[in-house]
Coordinates of C-alpha atoms in Angstrom, one line a residue:
M282 CA 161.6 123.4 62.7
P283 CA 158.4 125.3 63.7
P284 CA 158.8 128.8 65.2
A285 CA 158.6 129.0 69.0
Q286 CA 155.4 131.0 69.1
D287 CA 153.4 128.4 67.2
F288 CA 153.3 126.1 70.2
L289 CA 154.7 128.0 73.1
H290 CA 153.2 131.4 73.5
P291 CA 155.2 133.5 76.1
F292 CA 156.8 130.8 78.1
A293 CA 156.6 130.6 81.9
T294 CA 159.5 132.4 83.6
T295 CA 158.3 132.4 87.2
H296 CA 156.8 129.7 89.4
Y297 CA 154.7 130.1 92.5
T298 CA 155.0 127.8 95.4
D299 CA 154.9 128.0 99.2
T300 CA 158.6 128.6 99.1
M301 CA 161.0 130.9 97.2
P302 CA 162.5 129.6 93.9
I303 CA 165.8 127.8 94.3
P304 CA 168.5 129.9 92.8
A305 CA 170.4 127.0 91.3
A306 CA 167.3 125.7 89.7
E307 CA 166.3 129.1 88.4
E308 CA 169.8 129.4 86.8
K309 CA 169.3 126.2 84.9
K310 CA 165.8 127.3 83.9
N311 CA 167.1 130.6 82.5
L312 CA 169.7 128.7 80.4
G313 CA 166.8 126.6 79.1
N314 CA 164.9 129.8 78.2
Q315 CA 167.9 131.1 76.3
A316 CA 168.3 127.9 74.4
F317 CA 164.6 127.7 73.6
K318 CA 164.6 131.3 72.2
A319 CA 167.5 130.3 70.0
G320 CA 165.5 127.3 68.7
D321 CA 167.8 124.8 70.3
Y322 CA 165.1 122.7 71.9
K323 CA 167.4 119.7 72.7
K324 CA 169.6 122.0 74.8
A325 CA 166.6 123.6 76.4
I326 CA 165.3 120.1 77.4
E327 CA 168.6 119.4 78.9
H328 CA 168.7 122.6 81.0
Y329 CA 165.0 122.3 82.1
G330 CA 165.8 118.7 83.1
E331 CA 168.7 119.9 85.3
A332 CA 166.4 122.4 86.9
L333 CA 163.8 119.7 87.6
K334 CA 166.4 117.5 89.3
I335 CA 166.9 120.4 91.7
D336 CA 163.3 121.4 92.1
P337 CA 160.7 118.9 90.7
S338 CA 157.9 120.9 92.4
A339 CA 158.3 123.8 90.0
H340 CA 155.4 123.6 87.6
T341 CA 156.9 126.1 85.2
Y342 CA 159.9 123.9 84.6
W343 CA 157.7 121.1 83.5
S344 CA 155.7 123.5 81.4
N345 CA 158.7 124.9 79.6
R346 CA 160.2 121.4 79.0
S347 CA 156.8 120.3 77.6
A348 CA 157.0 123.2 75.1
S349 CA 160.5 122.2 74.2
Y350 CA 159.5 118.7 73.4
A351 CA 156.6 120.1 71.4
G352 CA 159.2 122.1 69.4
L353 CA 160.8 118.8 68.4
G354 CA 157.5 117.2 67.6
D355 CA 157.9 114.8 70.5
W356 CA 154.3 114.9 71.6
E357 CA 154.4 111.9 73.9
N358 CA 157.0 113.5 76.1
A359 CA 155.3 116.9 75.7
A360 CA 152.1 115.3 77.1
N361 CA 153.9 113.6 80.0
D362 CA 155.6 116.8 81.1
A363 CA 152.3 118.8 80.8
S364 CA 150.7 116.2 83.0
E365 CA 153.4 116.6 85.6
C366 CA 153.0 120.4 85.4
L367 CA 149.3 120.0 86.3
K368 CA 150.1 117.7 89.1
A369 CA 152.4 120.4 90.5
N370 CA 149.8 123.2 89.9
K371 CA 146.2 122.3 89.1
I372 CA 145.3 126.0 88.4
F373 CA 148.1 126.7 85.9
V374 CA 146.0 127.2 82.8
K375 CA 148.9 127.0 80.4
G376 CA 149.5 123.5 81.6
Y377 CA 146.1 122.5 80.3
F378 CA 146.9 124.2 77.0
R379 CA 150.2 122.3 76.8
L380 CA 148.6 118.9 77.6
A381 CA 145.7 119.4 75.2
L382 CA 148.0 120.5 72.4
A383 CA 150.1 117.3 72.8
Q384 CA 147.0 115.1 73.0
K385 CA 145.6 116.8 69.9
N386 CA 148.8 116.1 67.9
L387 CA 148.7 112.5 69.2
Q388 CA 145.2 112.3 67.8
R389 CA 143.8 111.6 71.3
Y390 CA 141.0 114.0 70.6
E391 CA 138.6 112.7 73.4
Q392 CA 141.4 113.2 76.0
A393 CA 142.2 116.6 74.6
L394 CA 138.6 117.7 74.8
E395 CA 138.5 116.6 78.4
T396 CA 141.7 118.5 79.2
I397 CA 140.3 121.6 77.5
T398 CA 137.1 121.3 79.5
R399 CA 139.1 121.1 82.8
G400 CA 141.2 124.1 81.8
L401 CA 138.1 126.2 81.0
Q402 CA 136.8 125.4 84.4
V403 CA 139.9 127.2 85.8
D404 CA 139.7 130.1 83.3
F405 CA 136.5 130.1 81.3
G406 CA 137.5 133.0 79.1
N407 CA 140.8 131.6 78.0
N408 CA 140.9 132.2 74.2
D409 CA 143.7 129.7 73.5
L410 CA 141.7 126.9 75.0
K411 CA 138.5 128.0 73.3
S412 CA 140.2 128.2 69.9
M413 CA 141.7 124.7 70.4
R414 CA 138.4 123.3 71.5
K415 CA 136.9 123.8 68.0
E416 CA 139.9 122.2 66.3
V417 CA 139.6 119.2 68.7
E418 CA 135.9 118.9 68.3
D419 CA 136.5 118.7 64.5
G420 CA 139.1 116.0 65.2
V421 CA 136.7 114.0 67.3
R422 CA 134.1 114.2 64.6
L423 CA 136.5 113.1 61.8
Q424 CA 137.9 110.3 64.0
K425 CA 134.4 109.0 64.6
V426 CA 133.6 109.1 60.9
A427 CA 136.8 107.2 60.1
S428 CA 135.8 104.6 62.7
Y429 CA 132.3 104.3 61.1
I430 CA 133.9 103.9 57.6
D431 CA 136.2 101.1 58.8
T432 CA 133.3 99.3 60.6
A433 CA 131.0 99.7 57.7
K434 CA 133.6 98.2 55.3
Q435 CA 134.1 95.3 57.6
Q436 CA 130.4 94.7 57.8
F437 CA 130.1 94.8 54.1
M438 CA 132.8 92.2 53.7
N439 CA 130.9 90.0 56.2
K440 CA 127.7 90.5 54.3
E441 CA 126.1 92.2 57.3
Y442 CA 124.1 94.5 55.1
S443 CA 121.5 95.8 57.6
A444 CA 124.2 96.6 60.2
C445 CA 126.3 98.1 57.5
L446 CA 123.6 100.5 56.4
S447 CA 123.0 101.5 60.1
T448 CA 126.7 102.3 60.5
I449 CA 126.7 104.3 57.3
D450 CA 123.7 106.3 58.5
S451 CA 125.4 107.0 61.8
G452 CA 128.5 108.3 60.0
L453 CA 126.5 110.5 57.6
R454 CA 124.7 112.1 60.5
I455 CA 128.1 113.4 61.6
D456 CA 129.6 114.1 58.1
A457 CA 126.7 114.5 55.6
G458 CA 127.8 113.7 52.1
N459 CA 131.0 111.9 53.0
S460 CA 132.1 110.4 49.7
S461 CA 133.4 107.1 51.2
L462 CA 130.2 106.5 53.1
V463 CA 127.9 107.5 50.2
D464 CA 129.8 105.3 47.7
L465 CA 129.5 102.3 50.1
Q466 CA 125.8 103.0 50.7
K467 CA 125.2 102.8 47.0
K468 CA 126.8 99.3 46.9
V469 CA 125.1 98.0 50.0
Q470 CA 121.5 99.3 49.5
P471 CA 120.5 97.0 46.6
M472 CA 122.0 94.0 48.4
W473 CA 120.1 94.8 51.6
E474 CA 116.9 95.3 49.7
K475 CA 117.3 91.9 48.0
E476 CA 118.0 90.3 51.4
E477 CA 115.0 92.1 52.9
R478 CA 112.6 90.8 50.2
T479 CA 113.8 87.3 51.0
R480 CA 113.5 87.7 54.7
K481 CA 110.0 89.3 54.6
A482 CA 108.7 86.5 52.3
G483 CA 109.4 84.1 55.1
L484 CA 107.7 86.0 57.9
S485 CA 104.5 84.8 59.5
P486 CA 101.4 87.1 59.4
V487 CA 101.9 88.1 63.0
E488 CA 105.6 88.9 62.4
K489 CA 104.6 91.1 59.5
M490 CA 102.1 92.9 61.7
K491 CA 104.7 93.6 64.3
E492 CA 107.1 95.0 61.7
E493 CA 104.4 97.4 60.6
G494 CA 104.3 98.7 64.2
D495 CA 108.1 98.9 64.2
A496 CA 107.9 101.1 61.1
Y497 CA 105.5 103.4 62.8
Y498 CA 107.7 103.6 65.8
K499 CA 110.8 104.4 63.8
S500 CA 108.9 107.3 62.1
A501 CA 107.9 108.6 65.6
N502 CA 104.2 107.9 64.9
F503 CA 103.7 106.4 68.4
E504 CA 99.9 106.4 68.4
A505 CA 99.8 104.4 65.2
A506 CA 102.5 102.1 66.5
I507 CA 100.5 101.4 69.7
Q508 CA 97.4 100.6 67.7
Q509 CA 99.4 98.2 65.4
Y510 CA 101.1 96.5 68.4
T511 CA 97.7 96.1 70.1
K512 CA 96.3 94.4 66.9
T513 CA 99.4 92.2 66.8
L514 CA 98.9 91.1 70.4
N515 CA 95.3 90.3 69.8
K516 CA 96.4 87.8 67.1
I517 CA 98.8 86.1 69.5
D518 CA 97.3 83.4 71.7
D519 CA 100.5 82.7 73.8
K520 CA 101.3 86.0 75.5
S521 CA 104.4 84.5 77.0
S522 CA 105.9 83.7 73.5
E523 CA 109.0 85.5 72.4
I524 CA 107.3 87.6 69.8
A525 CA 104.6 88.7 72.3
L526 CA 107.2 89.8 74.7
K527 CA 108.9 91.8 72.0
V528 CA 105.6 93.5 71.1
F529 CA 104.9 94.3 74.8
S530 CA 108.4 95.8 75.1
N531 CA 108.0 97.9 72.0
R532 CA 104.5 99.1 73.0
A533 CA 105.9 100.1 76.4
A534 CA 108.5 102.2 74.6
C535 CA 105.7 103.9 72.7
Y536 CA 103.7 104.5 75.9
K537 CA 106.9 106.0 77.5
Q538 CA 107.2 108.5 74.6
L539 CA 103.6 109.6 75.2
S540 CA 104.0 109.8 79.0
N541 CA 101.4 107.1 79.4
F542 CA 103.1 105.7 82.5
D543 CA 100.4 103.3 83.5
G544 CA 100.7 101.7 80.1
V545 CA 104.5 101.4 80.5
I546 CA 104.1 99.7 83.9
S547 CA 101.5 97.3 82.6
D548 CA 103.5 96.2 79.5
C549 CA 106.8 96.0 81.3
T550 CA 105.1 93.9 84.0
S551 CA 103.8 91.5 81.2
V552 CA 107.4 91.1 80.0
M553 CA 108.9 90.6 83.5
E554 CA 106.3 88.0 84.4
V555 CA 108.2 85.8 81.9
K556 CA 111.6 87.5 82.1
P557 CA 112.1 89.0 85.6
D558 CA 115.6 90.2 84.8
D559 CA 114.8 92.0 81.5
V560 CA 116.9 95.1 81.6
K561 CA 114.8 97.4 79.4
S562 CA 111.6 96.5 81.2
L563 CA 113.2 97.0 84.7
L564 CA 114.5 100.4 83.8
R565 CA 111.4 101.6 82.0
R566 CA 109.1 100.4 84.8
A567 CA 111.3 102.1 87.4
Q568 CA 111.2 105.4 85.5
A569 CA 107.4 105.0 85.1
F570 CA 106.9 104.2 88.8
E571 CA 108.9 107.4 89.7
A572 CA 106.7 109.4 87.3
V573 CA 103.6 108.3 89.1
E574 CA 105.2 108.8 92.5
R575 CA 105.4 105.2 93.4
Y576 CA 108.9 105.7 94.7
K577 CA 109.4 102.5 96.7
M578 CA 108.3 100.3 93.8
A579 CA 110.7 102.3 91.5
L580 CA 113.6 101.8 94.0
Q581 CA 112.9 98.1 94.1
D582 CA 113.2 97.8 90.3
V583 CA 116.4 99.9 90.2
R584 CA 118.0 97.7 92.9
T585 CA 117.1 94.6 91.0
L586 CA 118.6 96.1 87.9
L587 CA 121.8 97.1 89.6
A588 CA 122.2 93.7 91.1
L589 CA 122.5 92.2 87.7
P590 CA 126.0 91.7 86.1
M591 CA 127.5 94.8 84.6
D592 CA 128.0 93.3 81.2
V593 CA 124.3 92.4 81.1
V594 CA 123.1 95.9 82.1
G595 CA 125.6 97.9 80.2
P596 CA 127.4 101.1 81.1
S597 CA 124.8 103.5 79.9
N598 CA 121.9 101.8 81.7
T599 CA 124.0 101.5 84.8
S600 CA 124.7 105.2 84.8
I601 CA 121.0 106.0 84.3
A602 CA 120.0 103.5 87.1
N603 CA 122.6 104.9 89.5
G604 CA 121.3 108.4 89.0
L605 CA 117.7 107.2 89.4
Q606 CA 118.6 105.3 92.6
H607 CA 120.3 108.4 94.2
R608 CA 117.3 110.6 93.3
L609 CA 114.8 108.1 94.7
N610 CA 116.7 107.7 97.9
R611 CA 116.7 111.4 98.4
V612 CA 112.9 111.6 97.7
I613 CA 112.1 108.7 100.0
Q614 CA 114.2 110.2 102.8
K615 CA 112.5 113.6 102.5
L616 CA 109.1 111.9 102.6
R617 CA 110.1 110.1 105.8
E618 CA 111.4 113.3 107.4
G619 CA 108.2 115.1 106.4

Protein backbone atom coordinates (compact mmCIF):
# COMPACT_ATOMS: atom_id res chain seq x y z
CA MET A 1 0.00 0.00 0.00
CA PRO A 2 1.50 3.38 -0.97
CA PRO A 3 2.59 5.73 1.81
CA ALA A 4 0.14 8.49 2.65
CA GLN A 5 2.34 11.36 1.52
CA ASP A 6 2.51 10.06 -2.05
CA PHE A 7 -1.05 11.11 -2.76
CA LEU A 8 -2.30 13.11 0.19
CA HIS A 9 0.16 15.81 1.26
CA PRO A 10 -0.91 17.32 4.63
CA PHE A 11 -4.60 16.48 4.74
CA ALA A 12 -7.27 19.05 5.44
CA THR A 13 -8.20 19.29 9.10
CA THR A 14 -10.35 22.43 9.08
CA HIS A 15 -13.20 23.52 6.87
CA TYR A 16 -14.41 27.03 6.35
CA THR A 17 -18.08 27.73 5.84
CA ASP A 18 -20.49 30.45 6.85
CA THR A 19 -21.21 28.45 10.01
CA MET A 20 -19.06 26.84 12.67
CA PRO A 21 -18.08 23.17 12.22
CA ILE A 22 -20.52 20.69 13.70
CA PRO A 23 -18.81 19.02 16.70
CA ALA A 24 -20.25 15.56 15.99
CA ALA A 25 -19.04 15.73 12.39
CA GLU A 26 -15.61 16.98 13.47
CA GLU A 27 -15.34 14.04 15.86
CA LYS A 28 -15.96 11.58 13.03
CA LYS A 29 -13.51 13.46 10.82
CA ASN A 30 -10.79 13.27 13.49
CA LEU A 31 -11.32 9.52 13.75
CA GLY A 32 -10.93 9.37 10.00
CA ASN A 33 -7.68 11.31 10.22
CA GLN A 34 -6.32 8.89 12.80
CA ALA A 35 -7.25 5.89 10.68
CA PHE A 36 -5.71 7.51 7.63
CA LYS A 37 -2.42 8.17 9.43
CA ALA A 38 -2.37 4.53 10.47
CA GLY A 39 -2.81 3.47 6.85
CA ASP A 40 -6.28 2.06 7.46
CA TYR A 41 -7.92 3.71 4.48
CA LYS A 42 -11.09 1.63 4.59
CA LYS A 43 -11.73 2.70 8.17
CA ALA A 44 -10.90 6.29 7.28
CA ILE A 45 -13.46 6.17 4.45
CA GLU A 46 -16.05 4.88 6.89
CA HIS A 47 -15.42 7.69 9.39
CA TYR A 48 -15.34 10.44 6.74
CA GLY A 49 -18.60 9.03 5.36
CA GLU A 50 -20.18 9.34 8.79
CA ALA A 51 -18.96 12.93 9.03
CA LEU A 52 -20.46 13.70 5.62
CA LYS A 53 -23.83 12.32 6.67
CA ILE A 54 -23.84 14.91 9.43
CA ASP A 55 -22.42 17.78 7.37
CA PRO A 56 -22.25 17.21 3.58
CA SER A 57 -21.30 20.87 3.05
CA ALA A 58 -17.83 20.41 4.57
CA HIS A 59 -15.44 20.37 1.62
CA THR A 60 -12.56 19.02 3.72
CA TYR A 61 -14.48 15.84 4.51
CA TRP A 62 -14.93 15.18 0.80
CA SER A 63 -11.27 16.00 0.22
CA ASN A 64 -10.02 13.66 2.93
CA ARG A 65 -12.25 10.81 1.81
CA SER A 66 -11.02 11.34 -1.75
CA ALA A 67 -7.47 10.93 -0.46
CA SER A 68 -8.49 7.75 1.35
CA TYR A 69 -9.97 6.28 -1.82
CA ALA A 70 -6.73 7.23 -3.55
CA GLY A 71 -4.87 5.28 -0.90
CA LEU A 72 -6.79 2.19 -1.96
CA GLY A 73 -6.25 2.92 -5.63
CA ASP A 74 -10.00 3.46 -6.07
CA TRP A 75 -9.58 6.38 -8.44
CA GLU A 76 -13.18 6.49 -9.62
CA ASN A 77 -14.48 7.20 -6.13
CA ALA A 78 -11.51 9.46 -5.46
CA ALA A 79 -12.54 11.54 -8.48
CA ASN A 80 -16.19 11.61 -7.44
CA ASP A 81 -15.38 12.85 -3.94
CA ALA A 82 -12.94 15.46 -5.26
CA SER A 83 -15.69 16.74 -7.55
CA GLU A 84 -18.05 17.02 -4.58
CA CYS A 85 -15.31 18.83 -2.66
CA LEU A 86 -15.08 21.46 -5.40
CA LYS A 87 -18.85 21.83 -5.54
CA ALA A 88 -18.70 22.69 -1.84
CA ASN A 89 -15.73 25.05 -2.22
CA LYS A 90 -14.60 26.21 -5.66
CA ILE A 91 -11.47 27.94 -4.34
CA PHE A 92 -10.09 24.97 -2.38
CA VAL A 93 -6.94 24.32 -4.41
CA LYS A 94 -6.27 20.90 -2.91
CA GLY A 95 -9.61 19.79 -4.30
CA TYR A 96 -8.32 20.49 -7.81
CA PHE A 97 -5.18 18.52 -7.03
CA ARG A 98 -7.21 15.57 -5.76
CA LEU A 99 -9.48 15.56 -8.81
CA ALA A 100 -6.62 15.93 -11.30
CA LEU A 101 -4.67 13.15 -9.58
CA ALA A 102 -7.62 10.78 -9.84
CA GLN A 103 -8.27 11.72 -13.46
CA LYS A 104 -4.61 11.20 -14.29
CA ASN A 105 -4.65 7.72 -12.80
CA LEU A 106 -7.84 6.95 -14.70
CA GLN A 107 -5.94 8.06 -17.84
CA ARG A 108 -8.45 10.82 -18.44
CA TYR A 109 -5.63 13.15 -19.31
CA GLU A 110 -7.63 15.81 -21.14
CA GLN A 111 -9.98 16.13 -18.16
CA ALA A 112 -7.04 16.23 -15.76
CA LEU A 113 -5.40 19.01 -17.78
CA GLU A 114 -8.63 21.01 -17.67
CA THR A 115 -8.86 20.51 -13.89
CA ILE A 116 -5.25 21.63 -13.41
CA THR A 117 -5.89 24.72 -15.51
CA ARG A 118 -8.90 25.61 -13.36
CA GLY A 119 -6.87 25.06 -10.20
CA LEU A 120 -4.05 27.29 -11.39
CA GLN A 121 -6.59 30.02 -12.04
CA VAL A 122 -7.26 29.91 -8.29
CA ASP A 123 -3.60 29.65 -7.28
CA PHE A 124 -1.24 30.28 -10.21
CA GLY A 125 1.87 29.52 -8.17
CA ASN A 126 0.76 26.13 -6.84
CA ASN A 127 3.78 23.87 -7.34
CA ASP A 128 1.85 20.60 -6.94
CA LEU A 129 -0.45 21.48 -9.82
CA LYS A 130 2.40 22.78 -11.95
CA SER A 131 4.37 19.60 -11.42
CA MET A 132 1.39 17.43 -12.27
CA ARG A 133 0.65 19.48 -15.38
CA LYS A 134 3.86 18.29 -17.03
CA GLU A 135 3.05 14.65 -16.22
CA VAL A 136 -0.46 15.03 -17.58
CA GLU A 137 0.71 16.78 -20.73
CA ASP A 138 3.04 13.84 -21.34
CA GLY A 139 0.08 11.52 -20.78
CA VAL A 140 -2.04 13.45 -23.27
CA ARG A 141 0.77 13.26 -25.80
CA LEU A 142 1.30 9.51 -25.38
CA GLN A 143 -2.43 8.86 -25.48
CA LYS A 144 -2.71 10.74 -28.76
CA VAL A 145 0.22 8.80 -30.21
CA ALA A 146 -1.39 5.49 -29.17
CA SER A 147 -4.60 6.60 -30.89
CA TYR A 148 -2.67 7.45 -34.06
CA ILE A 149 -0.99 4.04 -33.99
CA ASP A 150 -4.34 2.22 -33.67
CA THR A 151 -5.89 4.31 -36.45
CA ALA A 152 -2.91 3.84 -38.76
CA LYS A 153 -2.94 0.07 -38.25
CA GLN A 154 -6.63 -0.07 -39.11
CA GLN A 155 -6.09 2.08 -42.21
CA PHE A 156 -3.25 -0.21 -43.28
CA MET A 157 -5.50 -3.26 -42.95
CA ASN A 158 -8.15 -1.47 -45.02
CA LYS A 159 -5.50 -0.62 -47.67
CA GLU A 160 -6.08 3.11 -47.12
CA TYR A 161 -2.42 3.84 -47.71
CA SER A 162 -2.61 7.60 -48.25
CA ALA A 163 -4.70 8.16 -45.12
CA CYS A 164 -2.43 5.79 -43.22
CA LEU A 165 0.70 7.79 -44.10
CA SER A 166 -1.04 11.01 -43.09
CA THR A 167 -1.95 9.49 -39.72
CA ILE A 168 1.61 8.25 -39.24
CA ASP A 169 2.97 11.74 -40.00
CA SER A 170 0.61 13.24 -37.40
CA GLY A 171 1.82 10.75 -34.81
CA LEU A 172 5.50 11.33 -35.60
CA ARG A 173 5.04 15.08 -35.19
CA ILE A 174 4.11 14.37 -31.58
CA ASP A 175 6.56 11.53 -30.94
CA ALA A 176 9.39 11.69 -33.45
CA GLY A 177 11.08 8.35 -33.95
CA ASN A 178 8.27 6.27 -32.43
CA SER A 179 9.30 2.72 -33.40
CA SER A 180 5.76 1.45 -34.05
CA LEU A 181 4.99 4.33 -36.39
CA VAL A 182 8.36 4.20 -38.14
CA ASP A 183 8.05 0.44 -38.76
CA LEU A 184 4.54 0.85 -40.12
CA GLN A 185 5.67 3.74 -42.32
CA LYS A 186 8.31 1.50 -43.90
CA LYS A 187 5.62 -1.02 -44.80
CA VAL A 188 3.10 1.49 -46.11
CA GLN A 189 5.37 3.80 -48.12
CA PRO A 190 6.17 1.42 -51.03
CA MET A 191 2.53 0.34 -51.28
CA TRP A 192 1.39 3.96 -51.41
CA GLU A 193 4.00 4.80 -54.04
CA LYS A 194 2.80 1.94 -56.25
CA GLU A 195 -0.80 3.05 -55.79
CA GLU A 196 0.17 6.66 -56.60
CA ARG A 197 1.91 5.65 -59.84
CA THR A 198 -1.23 3.87 -60.95
CA ARG A 199 -3.46 6.78 -59.93
CA LYS A 200 -1.34 9.43 -61.67
CA ALA A 201 -1.19 7.39 -64.85
CA GLY A 202 -4.95 7.76 -65.10
CA LEU A 203 -5.06 11.53 -64.55
CA SER A 204 -6.02 13.94 -67.29
CA PRO A 205 -3.54 16.70 -68.26
CA VAL A 206 -5.61 19.29 -66.36
CA GLU A 207 -5.73 17.11 -63.25
CA LYS A 208 -1.94 16.74 -63.40
CA MET A 209 -1.58 20.52 -63.63
CA LYS A 210 -3.80 20.98 -60.58
CA GLU A 211 -1.74 18.49 -58.60
CA GLU A 212 1.41 20.45 -59.41
CA GLY A 213 -0.28 23.46 -57.85
CA ASP A 214 -1.26 21.35 -54.84
CA ALA A 215 2.37 20.34 -54.40
CA TYR A 216 3.47 23.99 -54.40
CA TYR A 217 0.78 24.79 -51.82
CA LYS A 218 1.84 21.96 -49.51
CA SER A 219 5.42 23.26 -49.63
CA ALA A 220 4.12 26.78 -48.74
CA ASN A 221 5.23 28.19 -52.11
CA PHE A 222 2.00 30.13 -52.50
CA GLU A 223 3.10 32.40 -55.35
CA ALA A 224 4.08 29.41 -57.49
CA ALA A 225 0.86 27.63 -56.52
CA ILE A 226 -1.21 30.63 -57.66
CA GLN A 227 0.59 30.70 -60.99
CA GLN A 228 0.04 26.99 -61.50
CA TYR A 229 -3.63 27.15 -60.52
CA THR A 230 -4.13 30.08 -62.90
CA LYS A 231 -2.57 28.08 -65.75
CA THR A 232 -4.85 25.19 -64.85
CA LEU A 233 -7.96 27.37 -64.93
CA ASN A 234 -6.93 28.73 -68.32
CA LYS A 235 -7.06 25.17 -69.65
CA ILE A 236 -10.57 24.54 -68.29
CA ASP A 237 -13.43 25.66 -70.51
CA ASP A 238 -16.23 24.92 -68.04
CA LYS A 239 -15.52 27.09 -65.01
CA SER A 240 -18.46 25.50 -63.18
CA SER A 241 -16.98 21.99 -63.41
CA GLU A 242 -15.95 20.17 -60.25
CA ILE A 243 -12.24 20.43 -60.96
CA ALA A 244 -12.51 24.17 -61.72
CA LEU A 245 -14.27 24.75 -58.41
CA LYS A 246 -11.51 22.88 -56.59
CA VAL A 247 -8.88 25.01 -58.29
CA PHE A 248 -10.74 28.23 -57.43
CA SER A 249 -11.00 27.09 -53.81
CA ASN A 250 -7.32 26.16 -53.60
CA ARG A 251 -6.23 29.42 -55.22
CA ALA A 252 -8.40 31.33 -52.72
CA ALA A 253 -6.53 29.56 -49.91
CA CYS A 254 -3.24 30.73 -51.44
CA TYR A 255 -4.49 34.31 -51.77
CA LYS A 256 -5.52 34.21 -48.11
CA GLN A 257 -2.01 33.17 -47.07
CA LEU A 258 -0.62 36.17 -48.96
CA SER A 259 -3.31 38.56 -47.59
CA ASN A 260 -4.61 39.18 -51.11
CA PHE A 261 -8.18 39.58 -49.88
CA ASP A 262 -9.61 40.79 -53.18
CA GLY A 263 -8.33 37.57 -54.75
CA VAL A 264 -9.92 35.54 -51.95
CA ILE A 265 -13.27 37.27 -52.45
CA SER A 266 -13.17 36.80 -56.22
CA ASP A 267 -12.31 33.08 -56.16
CA CYS A 268 -14.70 32.26 -53.31
CA THR A 269 -17.45 34.03 -55.21
CA SER A 270 -16.69 31.90 -58.28
CA VAL A 271 -17.19 28.78 -56.16
CA MET A 272 -20.34 30.08 -54.48
CA GLU A 273 -22.00 30.96 -57.79
CA VAL A 274 -22.20 27.19 -58.29
CA LYS A 275 -22.22 26.05 -54.65
CA PRO A 276 -23.78 28.84 -52.54
CA ASP A 277 -23.48 26.78 -49.34
CA ASP A 278 -19.80 25.86 -49.71
CA VAL A 279 -18.50 26.07 -46.15
CA LYS A 280 -14.85 26.87 -46.89
CA SER A 281 -15.76 29.60 -49.37
CA LEU A 282 -18.32 31.20 -47.07
CA LEU A 283 -15.86 31.37 -44.18
CA ARG A 284 -12.91 32.52 -46.27
CA ARG A 285 -14.93 35.20 -48.01
CA ALA A 286 -16.36 36.43 -44.70
CA GLN A 287 -12.86 36.76 -43.28
CA ALA A 288 -11.69 38.54 -46.43
CA PHE A 289 -14.65 40.93 -46.34
CA GLU A 290 -13.79 41.74 -42.72
CA ALA A 291 -10.17 42.39 -43.68
CA VAL A 292 -11.20 44.95 -46.32
CA GLU A 293 -13.72 46.49 -43.90
CA ARG A 294 -16.82 45.36 -45.77
CA TYR A 295 -18.38 44.34 -42.48
CA LYS A 296 -22.02 43.94 -43.54
CA MET A 297 -21.05 41.64 -46.40
CA ALA A 298 -18.90 39.63 -43.99
CA LEU A 299 -21.76 39.36 -41.51
CA GLN A 300 -24.10 38.18 -44.25
CA ASP A 301 -21.73 35.32 -45.16
CA VAL A 302 -21.26 34.36 -41.52
CA ARG A 303 -25.01 34.21 -40.93
CA THR A 304 -25.46 32.07 -44.02
CA LEU A 305 -22.75 29.74 -42.75
CA LEU A 306 -24.20 29.45 -39.24
CA ALA A 307 -27.65 28.71 -40.67
CA LEU A 308 -26.28 25.50 -42.21
CA PRO A 309 -26.56 22.19 -40.29
CA MET A 310 -23.90 21.77 -37.58
CA ASP A 311 -22.70 18.46 -39.00
CA VAL A 312 -22.06 20.18 -42.34
CA VAL A 313 -20.18 23.16 -40.90
CA GLY A 314 -18.23 21.24 -38.27
CA PRO A 315 -17.36 22.31 -34.69
CA SER A 316 -14.12 24.11 -35.58
CA ASN A 317 -15.66 26.23 -38.34
CA THR A 318 -18.69 26.94 -36.14
CA SER A 319 -16.45 28.22 -33.37
CA ILE A 320 -14.52 30.45 -35.79
CA ALA A 321 -17.74 31.74 -37.36
CA ASN A 322 -19.32 32.50 -33.97
CA GLY A 323 -16.27 34.51 -32.93
CA LEU A 324 -16.31 36.36 -36.23
CA GLN A 325 -20.02 37.12 -35.91
CA HIS A 326 -19.61 38.58 -32.41
CA ARG A 327 -16.69 40.68 -33.57
CA LEU A 328 -18.55 41.97 -36.62
CA ASN A 329 -21.65 42.82 -34.61
CA ARG A 330 -19.55 44.90 -32.24
CA VAL A 331 -17.81 46.74 -35.09
CA ILE A 332 -21.06 47.45 -36.93
CA GLN A 333 -22.69 48.68 -33.71
CA LYS A 334 -19.78 51.07 -33.02
CA LEU A 335 -19.96 52.40 -36.57
CA ARG A 336 -23.67 53.07 -36.12
CA GLU A 337 -23.08 54.86 -32.84
CA GLY A 338 -20.23 56.88 -34.32
